[in-house]
C-alpha cells in the first residue's frame, strides 16, 4: 500500500466481520491507495472523474456487488457496505459513481426488468463497459419527487418522453439513463439509451462539491423509445424509492470511510505539527476534537454493522436506513470540519484531503434525502404523524 | 505444469519494530502482517504460466503459525488452486529448517516448478530458494527479473553486478523472483468469494534440525537530532561549514 492510511477501529469492530468481508474491504482499500489516491487531486481540480478506472473497478467486481447472477459478485450486505466505505475513503465522487451504477441503475433492472433487459444491460454494467445514470430529481422537485413533471405518452409500440432532470450523477457520461416519469399519472421507469434522438445530458459546472463526479442535467424532448424499454416490474414512487433505500444503505457506510480519512489525516497531523514547542496533539482542545471524531466514527461503524445484519436477515426497513444515512453523513461532515480546524491554515489547501471530503459531504448530506427529510422519516416512524407533507 | 509457490507472512514494511521481552524476537502485538512483496511476484508469475499453458495447477504453501491462513486465503483469492499450511508453533526465521519442511512436503506432491520470492523482507536471509533446490535436486535460478516459457523450457533474465545474465533452464526447477518480473494482480471480489470453496490443507511441518538460532536482537542506535543552521540563502556558508565539519564535503 502506497499511503500510510490507518483506518480507525477503536472497538475492534473488525472482529464482527467475516474473513471474506475483511478481505474484500482490504482489497478495495489497497486499490484505492494504489490507483485512486494518486490521481484524485488533479481530477478534483479539473472537475473530472478518472474514467480510465471505470473498467478496472469492473474487474475488481464492485459494481452491483450485492446482486446475484449476470456477472455480479453476490456479496453479503456488509461486504458491499464496506466496499462503499473504502471507496468513499478515497472520495465521495468515487463512491457515488459506484452507488449510482450498482444501487440506482443495476438494482432496478435486476429487480424490475425483463429477462431481456437484464441480459442486455447487467453483465456489461457489472464489467464497467456500460455506465448508467438515475434520473429522478427535477430542478423544481427534489425532496418531493412525486411532483415530477417528466411524462411519457403511448404512441403505438413506443413511448414518447418529455421533461428534464437535474442534478443527475453520471448524466453526461452514461450509456443508459433510468428516467422516472409519469405514464397516465403513475411514476414508471424507462431505459433511455445514449444517442436516442431528443435525449441529451449537459454537465453542471462550477460545483464546490463532488467536483470529481459528473453531475448533469438530462433533457428529454420528444424522445421515442420502444415499449420494451419500460421497467415492467414496478409502478409508483415505490420504484425509485426502493433504489434509494439500496443506495442510502451504501452511503451510510460510505460516509464512515470519509470520516475515517478525516480522522486519520487530522490525528497524524496533530502528532507532527509543532506549535508552542509541542506537538499540537499535546493540547487538550485538540485531543477533545480527535476524541469526538473517534467517538462518532465508532458509533457509526456499529450502527452500520447492525444495519448490515438486518439487511442480511431481510429485516431492514427504509426508516432504519434513514437513521444510519442521516447519522453517518452528519458525523462525517462534522469530523471534516473539526479536522480542518486541526489542520489550521494548511487545511484549506488541497495538499490535504480534508476540505475536499468536507465539500463533498455537503452533497452527500443533501442527496438521497436531505438530513432533515430523514429526520422527518424517522419522526414519522416514531410518532405516527407525518410532518413531511 | 504443477507449480508450487512458497509464500511467507511478514510484518508490514511500515511497522515500527519493537523487541520482545526475551530480547531475541519481535513484539507481535499490534503488528499487522502482509504477504512478502517478492512472493507476490512469484504468485503472479505462477498464475501467468498456468494461464499461458491453460493447464496445470498452482499450489501456495507456507511454513508458519496458524495466523498465516490470511495470506494463504489472499493467494487463493488471487487465483491459486490450493493452499497448504505446514504449521509450526513459532515464527520461522531459519531458512535451513523451513527448506527442510518445504522439501519434505514437496516430495509428496506433483511439482515441476517451485517459485519463491527472492527473499523474505523480515529476516532478509536470502537462502531459502537455493537451499530448497539443493534438497530437491532441482535446478535453481535466483533473483529473476524476466521469465519466459517456450517449448517446456524457461529463459530467465537476472541482473548481476553491472550486467544482465540470460539463463536457460529446464524443469524441475526452483526460481526466485525479483521486483520488476511482473505487476501482481489484485484479488477480485468474485475471487475472494470463490476462495472459500478451494482446498485448504493444514498439516504439521516436518521441521529438520535447526541450522541457526537468533541469540540477540537490538535496535539501531537512535539517530542524533538534526541541526538547523539558518534559513534562506544567507545560511549557505553555515551549511557548508557544518558539512565540512562532519567531513561530508
Ligand atoms: C452532487 C449531487 C448529485 C446528485 N445526483 C442525483 C442523481 O444521480 N439522481 C437524482 O435523481 N438526483 C440527484 N441529486 C439530487 C438530490 O437528490 C436532491 O438535491 C435532493 O433530493 C434535495 O432536493 P433539492 O436539492 O431540490 O432540495 P429541496 O427539496 O429544495 O430542499 C431544500 C431544503 O428544504 C428542506 N425541505 C424540503 N422539504 C421539506 C419539508 N417537507 N420539511 C422540512 N424541510 C424540507 C430540505 O431539507 C433542504 O434543507 C443529486 C444532488 C447533488 C447535489
Ligand atoms: C486564507 C488565509 C489568510 C491568511 N492571511 C494571513 C495574513 O495576512 N497575515 C498573517 O500573518 N497570517 C495570515 N494567515 C495565517 C493565520 O493567521 C494562521 O493560519 C492562524 O494563526 C493559525 O495558525 P496555523 O495555521 O499555523 O495553525 P496552528 O497554529 O498549527 O493550529 C492548528 C490547530 O492547533 C490548535 N492549537 C494551536 N495551539 C494550540 C494550543 N496552545 N492549545 C490548543 N489548541 C491549539 C489550533 O486551534 C488549530 O486547531 C492566513 C491564513 C489563511 C488561511
XYZ file of C-alpha atoms and ligand atoms in Angstrom:
744
model
C 0.000 0.000 0.000
C 1.467 3.289 -1.029
C -0.068 5.561 1.595
C 0.191 5.413 5.341
C -3.527 5.261 5.957
C -4.577 3.575 9.180
C -8.309 3.103 9.478
C -9.619 3.907 12.920
C -11.200 0.885 14.576
C -11.210 1.727 18.251
C -13.546 -1.033 19.417
C -12.220 -3.686 17.064
C -15.424 -3.728 15.046
C -13.327 -5.714 12.567
C -13.973 -8.765 14.665
C -17.661 -8.591 13.753
C -16.970 -9.067 10.054
C -16.325 -12.404 8.362
C -12.920 -13.263 6.895
C -14.241 -12.654 3.384
C -15.734 -9.313 4.369
C -12.397 -8.209 5.785
C -10.540 -9.423 2.708
C -12.912 -7.618 0.393
C -12.560 -4.458 2.449
C -8.767 -4.713 2.436
C -8.660 -5.360 -1.299
C -10.706 -2.272 -2.088
C -8.720 -0.258 0.451
C -5.475 -1.260 -1.246
C -6.856 -0.472 -4.674
C -7.943 2.994 -3.557
C -4.488 3.671 -2.109
C -2.627 2.429 -5.154
C -4.794 3.518 -8.040
C -7.170 6.226 -6.971
C -5.490 8.465 -4.413
C -2.536 9.298 -6.659
C -4.890 10.864 -9.230
C -7.787 12.276 -7.236
C -6.476 15.764 -6.528
C -5.784 16.516 -10.173
C -9.249 15.302 -11.154
C -10.817 17.260 -8.331
C -9.089 20.402 -9.544
C -10.104 19.803 -13.131
C -13.636 18.799 -12.190
C -13.377 15.422 -13.923
C -13.903 11.791 -12.977
C -10.990 9.387 -13.613
C -12.813 7.490 -16.372
C -9.812 5.251 -17.050
C -10.518 3.486 -13.755
C -14.083 2.520 -14.681
C -13.256 -0.857 -16.308
C -10.699 -1.620 -13.605
C -13.399 -1.250 -10.976
C -15.428 -3.683 -13.050
C -12.614 -6.215 -12.983
C -12.395 -5.754 -9.253
C -16.113 -6.517 -9.129
C -17.541 -3.563 -7.215
C -20.499 -2.719 -9.480
C -23.725 -4.246 -8.228
C -21.601 -6.363 -5.913
C -24.514 -7.458 -3.745
C -26.614 -8.624 -6.703
C -26.559 -12.238 -7.850
C -26.106 -13.575 -11.382
C -25.394 -11.585 -14.557
C -21.697 -11.258 -13.713
C -22.308 -9.757 -10.259
C -20.312 -10.886 -7.240
C -23.220 -11.784 -4.935
C -21.607 -10.394 -1.799
C -23.094 -10.042 1.672
C -24.700 -6.697 2.563
C -21.847 -5.929 4.936
C -19.230 -6.656 2.284
C -20.977 -4.344 -0.161
C -21.278 -1.695 2.552
C -17.573 -1.972 3.326
C -16.788 -1.518 -0.370
C -18.621 1.820 -0.192
C -16.736 2.712 2.977
C -13.388 2.153 1.299
C -14.345 3.898 -1.935
C -15.548 6.957 -0.056
C -12.360 6.971 1.994
C -10.906 7.903 -1.383
C -13.577 10.364 -2.479
C -17.345 10.655 -2.262
C -17.359 11.044 -6.050
C -15.866 7.591 -6.459
C -18.413 6.041 -4.142
C -21.183 7.995 -5.877
C -20.142 6.596 -9.236
C -20.297 3.057 -7.923
C -23.536 3.614 -5.954
C -25.291 5.072 -8.968
C -24.108 2.239 -11.177
C -24.982 -0.547 -8.742
C -27.762 0.585 -6.431
C -29.589 3.063 -8.622
C -29.208 1.550 -12.094
C -28.345 -2.135 -11.948
C -30.636 -2.766 -8.990
C -33.894 -1.603 -10.654
C -33.070 -3.513 -13.841
C -32.276 -6.573 -11.735
C -35.394 -6.202 -9.571
C -37.975 -4.841 -12.026
C -36.612 -5.511 -15.506
C -37.496 -8.175 -18.070
C -35.084 -11.052 -18.616
C -34.132 -9.469 -21.917
C -33.335 -6.136 -20.247
C -31.242 -7.931 -17.627
C -29.261 -9.859 -20.231
C -28.744 -6.777 -22.300
C -27.577 -4.406 -19.574
C -26.412 -6.132 -16.410
C -23.309 -8.107 -17.474
C -21.872 -5.081 -19.282
C -22.687 -2.801 -16.384
C -21.059 -5.226 -13.921
C -17.931 -5.175 -16.082
C -17.903 -1.387 -16.273
C -18.351 -1.450 -20.061
C -21.639 0.368 -19.817
C -22.350 3.255 -17.454
C -25.760 4.096 -16.036
C -27.397 7.154 -14.517
C -30.554 7.580 -12.496
C -32.879 10.457 -13.307
C -35.389 11.163 -10.589
C -34.781 14.714 -9.339
C -36.003 17.687 -11.339
C -34.945 21.285 -10.864
C -38.202 22.071 -9.078
C -38.816 18.681 -7.488
C -36.042 17.494 -5.183
C -37.352 16.432 -1.796
C -40.752 15.974 -3.402
C -40.061 13.773 -6.433
C -43.706 12.738 -6.622
C -44.427 16.161 -8.106
C -42.254 15.456 -11.160
C -43.315 16.877 -14.488
C -41.482 14.460 -16.787
C -44.046 12.334 -18.551
C -44.479 9.572 -21.072
C -47.304 9.064 -23.536
C -48.058 5.966 -25.599
C -47.648 6.056 -29.344
C -48.274 2.628 -30.858
C -45.378 0.354 -29.862
C -43.490 3.307 -28.450
C -43.448 5.795 -25.622
C -42.687 9.449 -26.137
C -40.905 11.114 -23.196
C -40.790 14.810 -22.419
C -39.282 16.664 -19.482
C -35.982 17.299 -17.789
C -33.981 16.004 -14.863
C -31.481 17.937 -12.792
C -28.531 17.049 -10.547
C -28.033 13.703 -12.235
C -24.813 11.917 -11.330
C -23.092 10.452 -14.433
C -25.745 12.150 -16.559
C -23.315 13.176 -19.309
C -21.096 10.101 -19.384
C -23.850 7.480 -19.070
C -24.638 4.964 -21.804
C -28.091 4.381 -20.388
C -30.332 6.568 -18.240
C -33.058 5.256 -15.989
C -35.572 8.034 -16.309
C -38.516 8.142 -13.947
C -41.551 9.776 -15.487
C -45.326 9.645 -15.272
C -47.385 7.464 -17.586
C -51.121 8.122 -17.099
C -50.179 9.943 -13.891
C -48.248 6.980 -12.441
C -44.441 7.019 -11.969
C -42.696 4.431 -14.162
C -39.065 3.684 -15.004
C -37.772 3.965 -18.589
C -34.431 2.880 -20.018
C -33.167 5.559 -22.370
C -30.006 4.723 -24.309
C -27.370 7.316 -25.048
C -27.787 8.759 -28.504
C -31.570 8.375 -28.591
C -32.914 11.306 -30.582
C -34.056 14.208 -28.411
C -32.149 12.995 -25.349
C -29.174 14.920 -24.040
C -27.019 15.252 -20.913
C -25.439 18.606 -20.063
C -22.828 18.924 -17.335
C -23.462 21.271 -14.401
C -20.356 23.407 -14.000
C -18.622 25.265 -11.174
C -19.503 22.970 -8.311
C -17.693 23.315 -4.989
C -18.682 19.780 -4.069
C -18.255 16.383 -5.722
C -16.026 18.002 -8.264
C -14.630 14.634 -9.301
C -18.079 13.472 -10.333
C -20.203 14.163 -13.386
C -23.385 15.962 -12.266
C -25.684 16.821 -15.148
C -28.999 17.926 -16.457
C -30.923 15.494 -18.643
C -33.101 16.977 -21.326
C -35.814 14.895 -22.983
C -37.563 16.389 -25.984
C -39.962 14.041 -27.769
C -37.720 11.074 -27.003
C -39.218 7.977 -28.666
C -38.325 4.675 -27.079
C -39.706 1.213 -27.781
C -42.232 -0.053 -25.251
C -39.800 -2.834 -24.307
C -37.664 -0.106 -22.689
C -40.024 0.354 -19.751
C -39.333 -1.494 -16.478
C -42.445 -3.638 -16.148
C -41.989 -4.783 -12.552
C -42.856 -1.664 -10.583
C -45.277 1.251 -10.545
C -45.393 4.433 -8.489
C -42.775 6.147 -6.329
C -42.046 2.814 -4.686
C -39.821 2.056 -7.714
C -37.291 4.874 -7.337
C -37.600 4.904 -3.536
C -36.646 1.229 -3.295
C -33.483 2.049 -5.278
C -32.764 4.944 -2.942
C -33.009 2.601 0.034
C -30.239 0.481 -1.514
C -28.075 3.492 -2.274
C -28.638 5.134 1.110
C -27.510 1.930 2.740
C -24.226 2.281 0.854
C -23.939 5.962 1.748
C -24.305 5.148 5.462
C -21.162 3.006 5.192
C -19.515 5.323 2.705
C -19.615 8.413 4.878
C -17.879 6.437 7.641
C -14.992 5.974 5.213
C -14.768 9.706 4.560
C -14.812 10.327 8.326
C -12.062 7.760 8.847
C -9.956 9.515 6.226
C -10.538 12.806 8.042
C -9.643 11.319 11.401
C -6.519 9.655 10.077
C -5.285 12.836 8.479
C -6.077 15.024 11.491
C -4.612 12.630 14.044
C -1.429 12.155 12.060
C -1.111 15.911 11.536
C -1.621 16.679 15.236
C 1.318 14.460 16.129
C 3.633 16.123 13.626
C 2.600 19.753 13.906
C 4.678 21.638 16.444
C 3.191 24.811 17.947
C 4.325 26.393 21.197
C 7.230 23.897 21.041
C 4.945 20.920 21.386
C 3.033 18.693 19.006
C -0.498 20.133 18.969
C -1.673 16.618 19.943
C -0.448 17.602 23.400
C -3.154 20.254 23.765
C -6.373 19.246 25.457
C -8.576 21.080 22.975
C -7.013 19.210 20.079
C -7.451 15.881 21.826
C -11.044 16.774 22.542
C -11.688 17.169 18.832
C -9.973 13.920 17.936
C -11.864 12.073 20.643
C -15.156 13.482 19.415
C -14.345 12.192 15.953
C -13.282 8.757 17.172
C -16.382 8.501 19.320
C -18.769 9.312 16.485
C -16.954 7.144 13.964
C -17.093 4.189 16.318
C -20.823 4.635 16.947
C -21.453 4.918 13.219
C -19.415 1.791 12.492
C -21.525 -0.176 14.926
C -24.758 1.282 13.590
C -23.785 0.339 10.050
C -22.777 -3.149 11.081
C -26.150 -3.688 12.759
C -27.947 -2.299 9.736
C -25.999 -4.726 7.563
C -27.015 -7.641 9.741
C -30.643 -6.558 9.486
C -30.351 -6.310 5.704
C -28.860 -9.777 5.603
C -31.759 -11.108 7.660
C -34.316 -9.326 5.471
C -35.428 -7.201 8.446
C -34.123 -3.821 7.296
C -36.790 -1.186 6.663
C -36.351 2.117 4.880
C -36.555 4.126 8.126
C -33.697 2.078 9.604
C -31.629 3.141 6.627
C -32.682 6.752 7.182
C -31.289 6.640 10.713
C -27.902 5.393 9.539
C -27.669 7.597 6.432
C -28.562 10.655 8.487
C -26.157 9.852 11.291
C -23.197 8.910 9.116
C -23.404 11.945 6.832
C -23.817 14.347 9.723
C -20.994 12.948 11.805
C -18.666 12.666 8.799
C -19.237 16.285 7.885
C -18.617 17.351 11.487
C -15.442 15.244 11.559
C -14.156 17.041 8.479
C -14.960 20.433 9.952
C -13.123 19.569 13.166
C -10.303 18.001 11.214
C -9.977 21.086 9.061
C -9.677 23.159 12.201
C -6.875 20.936 13.499
C -5.031 21.416 10.233
C -5.042 25.174 10.690
C -4.327 27.115 7.520
C -2.845 24.038 5.850
C -6.319 22.552 5.956
C -7.666 24.979 3.379
C -5.383 23.761 0.571
C -5.606 20.588 -1.468
C -2.243 19.433 -0.170
C -4.550 17.818 2.344
C -7.709 15.899 1.554
C -9.753 17.309 4.419
C -11.524 20.111 2.645
C -12.230 18.000 -0.431
C -14.013 15.476 1.771
C -15.773 18.260 3.646
C -17.085 19.883 0.483
C -18.117 16.526 -0.935
C -20.082 15.665 2.157
C -22.210 18.772 1.675
C -23.667 16.935 -1.328
C -23.785 13.592 0.393
C -25.800 15.036 3.284
C -28.192 16.546 0.711
C -28.689 13.900 -1.951
C -30.650 10.713 -1.461
C -32.837 12.574 1.011
C -31.599 15.611 2.903
C -30.674 15.372 6.574
C -33.981 16.971 7.524
C -36.067 14.762 5.285
C -34.523 11.739 7.021
C -35.282 13.347 10.365
C -38.916 13.527 9.309
C -38.950 9.945 8.030
C -37.676 8.743 11.401
C -40.014 11.139 13.225
C -42.981 9.779 11.305
C -41.997 6.267 12.265
C -41.656 7.203 15.939
C -44.793 9.298 16.293
C -47.098 8.056 13.608
C -47.517 11.692 12.478
C -46.377 12.702 9.009
C -44.630 16.079 9.168
C -43.207 15.966 5.631
C -46.291 16.969 3.660
C 2.721 -27.809 -15.230
C 2.196 -28.207 -11.489
C 3.603 -25.182 -9.727
C 4.260 -24.699 -6.024
C 4.583 -21.118 -4.774
C 6.274 -20.654 -1.412
C 4.948 -17.636 0.425
C 5.640 -16.016 3.758
C 3.768 -13.710 6.068
C 5.951 -10.767 7.127
C 5.344 -7.689 9.287
C 4.044 -4.789 7.167
C 7.037 -2.791 5.954
C 5.889 0.369 7.760
C 5.829 -1.398 11.147
C 7.755 0.288 13.946
C 9.599 -2.771 15.224
C 9.719 -3.361 18.975
C 11.822 -6.057 20.556
C 10.022 -8.546 22.762
C 10.862 -9.169 26.418
C 13.011 -12.226 25.535
C 15.444 -9.930 23.681
C 15.588 -12.175 20.620
C 12.232 -11.869 18.896
C 9.984 -9.019 17.887
C 6.859 -7.938 19.719
C 3.985 -9.137 17.517
C 1.123 -7.488 19.428
C -0.283 -4.672 17.336
C 1.803 -5.614 14.288
C -0.047 -6.024 11.007
C 1.238 -8.717 8.720
C 1.198 -8.904 4.970
C 2.283 -11.178 2.180
C 6.002 -10.768 1.498
C 6.175 -8.431 -1.501
C 8.581 -10.626 -3.517
C 6.267 -13.605 -3.038
C 3.562 -11.614 -4.776
C 5.728 -11.638 -7.910
C 6.165 -15.397 -7.547
C 2.435 -15.970 -7.223
C 1.643 -13.697 -10.155
C 4.200 -15.486 -12.342
C 2.734 -18.864 -11.424
C -0.758 -17.697 -12.363
C 0.521 -16.332 -15.670
C 2.278 -19.583 -16.518
C -0.886 -21.512 -15.791
C -2.886 -19.091 -17.940
C -0.330 -19.345 -20.753
C -0.445 -23.145 -20.775
C -4.140 -23.240 -19.961
C -3.320 -26.308 -17.868
C -1.682 -27.363 -14.642
C -2.110 -26.173 -11.088
C -0.871 -23.542 -8.683
C -0.473 -24.520 -5.027
C 0.620 -21.992 -2.419
C 2.416 -23.200 0.662
C 3.783 -21.601 3.770
C 5.614 -22.820 6.850
C 4.455 -20.905 9.881
C 1.896 -20.424 12.623
C -1.855 -20.723 12.031
C -2.230 -16.960 11.637
C -0.662 -17.310 8.198
C -4.028 -18.530 6.932
C -4.918 -14.964 5.958
C -2.057 -14.702 3.458
C -2.872 -18.131 2.029
C -6.515 -17.088 1.629
C -5.331 -13.978 -0.141
C -3.335 -16.116 -2.580
C -6.374 -18.347 -3.212
C -8.463 -15.238 -3.869
C -5.968 -14.091 -6.486
C -6.293 -17.398 -8.282
C -4.186 -20.147 -6.685
C -5.961 -23.515 -6.781
C -4.960 -24.922 -3.441
C -3.317 -23.771 -0.215
C -1.167 -25.735 2.208
C -0.235 -24.580 5.682
C 2.682 -26.515 7.142
C 2.017 -25.412 10.654
C 4.533 -24.545 13.327
C 4.072 -23.031 16.758
C 6.587 -20.253 16.218
C 7.574 -17.657 13.703
C 10.135 -19.235 11.367
C 13.388 -17.474 10.611
C 15.819 -20.330 9.999
C 15.979 -20.857 6.233
C 17.511 -24.295 6.688
C 14.614 -25.532 8.776
C 11.998 -24.010 6.525
C 13.670 -25.513 3.440
C 13.693 -28.933 5.069
C 9.988 -28.717 5.876
C 9.115 -27.498 2.372
C 11.284 -30.131 0.684
C 9.746 -32.928 2.740
C 6.274 -31.827 1.693
C 7.063 -31.020 -1.971
C 8.429 -34.534 -2.412
C 4.948 -35.856 -1.657
C 3.129 -33.862 -4.361
C 3.396 -33.482 -8.129
C 5.652 -30.479 -8.738
C 7.538 -29.280 -11.806
C 8.328 -25.783 -10.728
C 8.795 -24.010 -7.405
C 8.524 -20.227 -7.405
C 9.606 -18.150 -4.403
C 10.282 -14.512 -3.656
C 13.966 -13.597 -3.823
C 13.945 -13.108 -0.061
C 11.593 -12.534 2.834
C 11.735 -8.915 3.868
C 11.553 -9.696 7.575
C 14.726 -11.717 8.167
C 16.348 -10.981 4.780
C 18.289 -14.247 4.877
C 18.095 -14.811 1.147
C 18.890 -18.501 1.451
C 15.679 -20.445 1.083
C 15.441 -20.836 -2.721
C 18.935 -22.273 -3.180
C 18.684 -24.384 -0.068
C 15.359 -25.813 -1.200
C 16.619 -26.531 -4.722
C 19.584 -28.384 -3.256
C 17.357 -30.574 -1.130
C 15.011 -31.326 -4.024
C 17.766 -31.818 -6.579
C 16.080 -29.182 -8.783
C 17.782 -26.610 -10.973
C 17.902 -23.181 -9.372
C 17.829 -19.655 -10.789
C 17.662 -16.789 -8.320
C 16.541 -13.159 -8.464
C 14.861 -13.453 -11.825
C 13.586 -10.221 -13.354
C 12.155 -11.674 -16.551
C 10.922 -15.174 -17.246
C 9.630 -16.661 -20.468
C 8.426 -20.163 -21.154
C 8.557 -21.765 -24.592
C 8.520 -25.446 -25.567
C 8.705 -26.563 -21.962
C 11.931 -24.677 -21.164
C 12.427 -21.410 -19.329
C 14.568 -18.452 -20.255
C 15.318 -16.354 -17.207
C 16.957 -12.965 -17.097
C 18.658 -11.690 -13.991
C 20.575 -8.580 -13.082
C 24.087 -9.260 -11.963
C 26.764 -6.748 -11.000
C 26.757 -4.289 -13.902
C 25.197 -6.670 -16.437
C 22.164 -8.732 -17.367
C 22.539 -12.507 -17.409
C 20.320 -14.759 -19.508
C 19.891 -18.308 -18.271
C 18.172 -21.279 -19.909
C 16.611 -23.719 -17.521
C 14.557 -26.885 -17.661
C 12.135 -28.225 -15.124
C 12.105 -29.291 -12.390
C 13.403 -26.015 -11.073
C 13.284 -23.533 -8.222
C 13.099 -19.945 -9.417
C 13.242 -16.964 -7.088
C 11.529 -13.776 -8.200
C 12.820 -10.238 -8.212
C 10.943 -6.959 -8.372
C 10.070 -5.970 -11.933
C 9.214 -9.513 -13.002
C 5.547 -8.609 -13.347
C 2.833 -6.484 -11.847
C 0.875 -8.555 -9.340
C -2.893 -8.566 -9.812
C -5.499 -7.656 -7.218
C -7.768 -10.315 -5.909
C -11.166 -9.539 -7.356
C -14.259 -9.819 -5.240
C -15.555 -12.903 -7.014
C -12.155 -14.476 -6.464
C -12.431 -13.795 -2.757
C -15.829 -15.469 -2.643
C -14.549 -18.426 -4.697
C -11.539 -18.842 -2.404
C -13.526 -20.294 0.446
C -14.556 -23.227 -1.724
C -10.969 -24.110 -2.680
C -8.985 -26.862 -0.917
C -7.064 -25.744 2.145
C -4.807 -28.308 3.785
C -3.234 -27.866 7.150
C -0.662 -30.295 8.494
C 2.229 -30.051 10.953
C 5.533 -29.031 9.338
C 8.233 -31.696 9.382
C 10.950 -29.419 10.606
C 14.501 -30.686 10.310
C 17.273 -29.774 12.681
C 17.856 -26.128 13.366
C 20.683 -24.591 11.383
C 20.934 -21.326 13.247
C 19.488 -19.518 16.173
C 18.914 -15.841 16.903
C 20.661 -15.142 20.192
C 20.016 -11.433 20.471
C 18.169 -8.649 18.667
C 18.802 -4.967 19.194
C 17.538 -1.819 17.567
C 19.969 0.513 15.826
C 21.153 3.412 17.991
C 18.734 6.343 17.695
C 19.883 8.968 15.238
C 21.242 12.191 16.689
C 18.854 15.122 16.390
C 19.236 17.287 13.264
C 20.546 20.817 13.436
C 19.039 23.837 11.684
C 21.854 26.178 10.695
C 19.651 29.002 9.467
C 17.136 29.981 6.788
C 17.379 31.033 3.138
C 20.426 31.815 1.025
C 22.200 33.540 3.911
C 22.526 30.198 5.672
C 24.557 28.571 2.877
C 28.016 29.397 4.314
C 26.969 27.975 7.698
C 25.651 24.852 5.962
C 28.891 24.362 4.043
C 30.882 24.831 7.232
C 28.698 22.271 9.009
C 29.071 19.758 6.184
C 32.855 20.246 6.206
C 32.900 19.690 9.930
C 31.222 16.302 9.513
C 33.556 15.510 6.591
C 30.562 15.162 4.263
C 32.314 17.618 1.935
C -23.940 16.271 -6.383
C -25.356 15.803 -6.467
C -25.653 14.656 -7.160
C -26.981 14.230 -7.274
N -27.246 13.093 -8.008
C -28.554 12.773 -8.243
C -28.867 11.678 -9.112
O -27.963 10.974 -9.619
N -30.166 11.419 -9.385
C -31.180 12.165 -8.855
O -32.327 11.887 -9.164
N -30.914 13.202 -8.011
C -29.622 13.516 -7.700
N -29.342 14.583 -6.875
C -30.439 15.400 -6.366
C -30.699 15.239 -4.869
O -31.288 14.011 -4.587
C -31.540 16.435 -4.402
O -30.696 17.559 -4.433
C -32.141 16.241 -3.036
O -33.171 15.302 -3.064
C -32.662 17.540 -2.441
O -33.513 18.168 -3.329
P -33.321 19.752 -3.653
O -31.898 19.968 -3.969
O -34.335 20.102 -4.656
O -33.611 20.458 -2.289
P -35.064 20.939 -1.734
O -36.013 19.800 -1.817
O -35.406 22.215 -2.401
O -34.700 21.182 -0.215
C -34.148 22.432 0.241
C -34.199 22.464 1.755
O -35.552 22.386 2.189
C -35.715 21.322 3.086
N -37.040 20.718 2.913
C -37.629 20.330 1.767
N -38.841 19.817 2.022
C -39.024 19.896 3.369
C -40.068 19.511 4.254
N -41.180 18.925 3.810
N -39.898 19.746 5.578
C -38.776 20.309 6.034
N -37.746 20.672 5.262
C -37.868 20.462 3.940
C -34.627 20.351 2.754
O -34.311 19.501 3.862
C -33.492 21.276 2.406
O -32.859 21.703 3.579
C -28.022 14.988 -6.680
C -27.695 16.125 -5.943
C -26.385 16.534 -5.832
C -26.072 17.750 -5.056
C -6.561 32.407 3.864
C -5.615 32.772 4.960
C -5.074 34.043 5.006
C -4.169 34.407 5.996
N -3.659 35.643 6.000
C -2.695 35.987 6.891
C -2.067 37.260 6.854
O -2.421 38.102 6.050
N -1.077 37.515 7.724
C -0.669 36.617 8.641
O 0.235 36.912 9.418
N -1.256 35.385 8.736
C -2.263 35.048 7.868
N -2.859 33.796 7.929
C -2.374 32.836 8.917
C -3.363 32.551 10.071
O -3.376 33.624 10.974
C -2.911 31.253 10.731
O -3.252 30.242 9.842
C -3.558 31.019 12.090
O -2.932 31.867 13.050
C -3.431 29.599 12.569
O -2.120 29.157 12.517
P -1.725 27.791 11.811
O -2.382 27.737 10.509
O -0.271 27.663 11.852
O -2.412 26.696 12.726
P -1.761 26.025 14.047
O -1.297 27.094 14.953
O -0.818 24.961 13.649
O -3.045 25.398 14.674
C -3.502 24.090 14.320
C -4.554 23.656 15.319
O -3.990 23.549 16.616
C -4.716 24.329 17.540
N -3.810 24.855 18.555
C -2.644 25.513 18.360
N -2.113 25.833 19.528
C -2.940 25.416 20.493
C -2.940 25.475 21.927
N -1.969 26.039 22.598
N -3.975 24.912 22.594
C -4.994 24.335 21.912
N -5.049 24.240 20.576
C -4.040 24.795 19.878
C -5.390 25.399 16.703
O -6.543 25.920 17.347
C -5.719 24.631 15.444
O -6.903 23.888 15.649
C -3.804 33.464 6.969
C -4.403 32.191 6.944
C -5.292 31.862 5.963
C -5.921 30.502 5.957
